[in-house]
Amino acid sequence: MELHQVRYFLAVASTLNFTRAAEMCNVTQPALTKGVQKLEQELGGELIYRERQLTHLTDLGKAVLPMLERALASTEAVRRRARQFQQKEVAPLTIGLAPSISASLVLEPIAEIRKFVPGLHVELREEPPSRLVELLLEGEINVALVGDLDDTPERIDDWALFAERYVAVLAPSHELADRPVIAMEALREATILDRSYCDVAPKFHRLFFPDAPPHHNHRSCRDLHLQHLAAAGFGIVLAPEHMPRLPSLKALPIEGDPVWREVRLLAVQGRRYSPALDAFVKVARLHDWSLHTGSPLQTKHHSHLEATGVSA
Amino acid sequence: MSDHLTRSLNQVRNELLAGLSDADRESYLFLVDWLRRTDVASHALQVGDTAPDFLLPDAHGRLHSSEHLRGEGPLVVSFYRGGWCPFCNAELRALQALKAEFDSLKANLVVLSPETRDLPRQLQRQLNLDLTMLADVDHGVAISYGVLFRVPDETKAHYAGQGYDFAHRHGSTEWMLPIPATFVIDQDGVVRGAFVEPDFTIRQEPSDILAELRQLAGPHAKDASASDE
């Protein structure tokens, strides 16, 4: 397929009008129609129902639209980058973080793209995951990192970055702190500090407290506050492994590593990527996240043997 | 390693083809025929075209700019399908075997994969590669070089049956792949060599790429010596 064919199709998809799409692409309508037809031949079916007053996408058109939007956004972002580099424009990038995601995770990717986008201006916003999705759709943030999602809303691209386990974070003076691992039974008896908006709380409740919710004496929406409480001996924080800890705390694995979650990257489908956003999404999808969790976890559910087979 | 210096990619190809199961052979013949019928390769950049620039992450999440890479010397851009393809892996090994020669010609060689996550890192470890492997995230470069196609349903069913999870590998549920292709790009960004072959089991011999690079260096070297006089 060719880039101009994709551009023509995306213009028709956004306007649902061949005349306006041709104007948008600065070509004649026959040229645009021919380009779309050629793309349809290659993709193996019609992308657009051409009905006089009711031009709309076919199922195939709907299926390939997000992919082609991303491919085009990816190529355009690089071209705009060259111009913006010369003009030294400010490149804003607003990253949303769920409360259970530490900013420490995004520092290396940001440092990497700052080398190529000199006007980079980063803003970090912490909000509960459902609010982050709203902010993405409203255009208030460009990208978000969240934990497990129940379901991904429409119009949101969603990439799993890595899986990580939850560990028990506690003061060295805590009665469970001298064990190599903490048994689930011991956790059931202990005071657990409650994290508001915790995305894995339902998993913990199902596993640890199937009959009744745990009794929490203390809670906060901020991990740092919870850590201060734990350091002062108020209880145990169940925290994602990547979360940086106060020096006065230690982290212990939970027996059998029963609770895992995936950290996911979200962006809005079909929206024009700025050069900074494009670079961030690309770097994030290739970053070695195991450096934050101490173990290569990304493909634990997938066979590594695929690469050695002989097939075509 | 010496094995790859003494055997041509064509010889390796013949051995791999001989090892295919009947189902794999049937799928291979179908896809090559489909690629030829739909004339996918006709969109690819040709000698004399300007190669679009790109900024892509490597297997470790570090960004590489094509402008910078071709600023240091000629740039060789090789598209491959992924770590699941034995023909691609044979090509990677062959390129690795001659990497020192690419270096001696001051040519930057990058291999572009549609795969994301930790798959490029795994492949580098598995094959013991120190090639620069870039992830063509969301196929943006493959489409701008004209080598991207959507995998036909018949092939998709075959690959899915083999357990190849492209949604996981590419981070996209749309099954797109590049036709393996090799482009030699000069320092001005102009394509000086283009090897695009719809039969994805046939790759450009690394020795032929080196010959193109030497030819490319020839006139420049003469120009340089002429200006010295």
GROMACS .gro file of C-alpha atoms in nm, chain A residues 1-3 5-6 38 42-43 60 63-64 67-68 70-71 74-75 78 81 112-113 116 159-160 279 282-283 285-289 298-299 302 304 306-307 309-312, chain B residues 24 27 34 43 53-55 57 59 61-63 65 67 83 86 89 117-118 121-122 126 135 137-140 143 148 150 159 162-165 168-172 174 176:
model
   84
    1MET     CA    1   0.000   0.000   0.000
    2GLU     CA    2   0.108   0.358  -0.048
    3LEU     CA    3   0.100   0.647   0.191
    5GLN     CA    4  -0.378   0.592  -0.063
    6VAL     CA    5  -0.393   0.564   0.313
   38LYS     CA    6  -0.646   0.057  -0.529
   42GLU     CA    7  -0.488  -0.470  -0.188
   43LEU     CA    8  -0.671  -0.505   0.139
   60LEU     CA    9  -1.324  -0.409   0.692
   63ALA     CA   10  -1.121  -0.287   1.126
   64VAL     CA   11  -0.823  -0.137   0.945
   67MET     CA   12  -0.402   0.068   1.235
   68LEU     CA   13  -0.379   0.292   0.931
   70ARG     CA   14  -0.146   0.498   1.369
   71ALA     CA   15   0.079   0.420   1.074
   74SER     CA   16   0.375   0.771   1.298
   75THR     CA   17   0.515   0.885   0.963
   78VAL     CA   18   0.864   1.243   1.209
   81ARG     CA   19   0.959   1.683   1.401
  112GLU     CA   20   1.548   0.957   2.568
  113ILE     CA   21   1.299   1.166   2.372
  116PHE     CA   22   1.547   1.447   1.990
  159TRP     CA   23  -0.071  -0.163   2.498
  160ALA     CA   24   0.045  -0.392   2.777
  279ALA     CA   25   0.845   0.928   2.034
  282LYS     CA   26   0.743   0.421   2.058
  283VAL     CA   27   1.008   0.429   2.329
  285ARG     CA   28   0.668   0.007   2.379
  286LEU     CA   29   1.033  -0.099   2.345
  287HIS     CA   30   1.165   0.004   2.685
  288ASP     CA   31   1.320  -0.266   2.901
  289TRP     CA   32   1.075  -0.249   3.188
  298GLN     CA   33   0.678  -0.913   2.961
  299THR     CA   34   0.618  -1.229   2.768
  302HIS     CA   35   0.394  -1.645   2.555
  304HIS     CA   36   0.972  -1.811   2.344
  306GLU     CA   37   0.830  -1.949   1.821
  307ALA     CA   38   1.152  -1.795   1.698
  309GLY     CA   39   1.071  -2.306   1.431
  310VAL     CA   40   1.108  -2.374   1.061
  311SER     CA   41   0.798  -2.259   0.881
  312ALA     CA   42   0.697  -2.003   0.625
  336ASP     CA   43   0.405  -2.459   0.529
  339SER     CA   44   0.111  -2.146   0.261
  346TRP     CA   45  -0.077  -1.342  -0.375
  355HIS     CA   46   0.486   0.059  -0.433
  365ASP     CA   47   1.343   0.997   0.731
  366PHE     CA   48   1.248   0.822   1.051
  367LEU     CA   49   1.305   0.823   1.424
  369PRO     CA   50   1.360   0.302   1.902
  371ALA     CA   51   1.564  -0.305   2.100
  373GLY     CA   52   1.421   0.173   2.377
  374ARG     CA   53   1.689   0.415   2.258
  375LEU     CA   54   1.593   0.639   1.967
  377SER     CA   55   1.736   0.911   1.371
  379GLU     CA   56   1.914   1.175   0.943
  395GLY     CA   57   1.190  -1.335   1.490
  398PRO     CA   58   1.358  -1.867   0.985
  401ASN     CA   59   1.686  -1.515   1.108
  429ARG     CA   60   0.787  -0.522   2.351
  430ASP     CA   61   1.090  -0.729   2.450
  433ARG     CA   62   1.585  -0.788   2.278
  434GLN     CA   63   1.510  -1.159   2.300
  438GLN     CA   64   1.909  -1.567   2.101
  447ALA     CA   65   1.133  -0.140   1.591
  449VAL     CA   66   0.637   0.064   1.569
  450ASP     CA   67   0.297   0.064   1.395
  451HIS     CA   68   0.465   0.010   1.056
  452GLY     CA   69   0.507   0.383   0.987
  455ILE     CA   70   0.431   0.213   0.477
  460LEU     CA   71   0.378  -0.286   0.385
  462ARG     CA   72  -0.204  -0.666   0.501
  471TYR     CA   73   0.022  -1.837   1.085
  474GLN     CA   74   0.142  -2.210   1.395
  475GLY     CA   75   0.089  -2.010   1.716
  476TYR     CA   76   0.227  -1.679   1.586
  477ASP     CA   77   0.049  -1.416   1.790
  480HIS     CA   78   0.114  -0.965   2.092
  481ARG     CA   79   0.418  -0.923   1.869
  482HIS     CA   80   0.310  -0.602   1.694
  483GLY     CA   81   0.082  -0.451   1.958
  484SER     CA   82  -0.193  -0.437   1.698
  486GLU     CA   83  -0.433  -0.580   1.234
  488MET     CA   84   0.037  -0.620   0.865
   0.00000   0.00000   0.00000
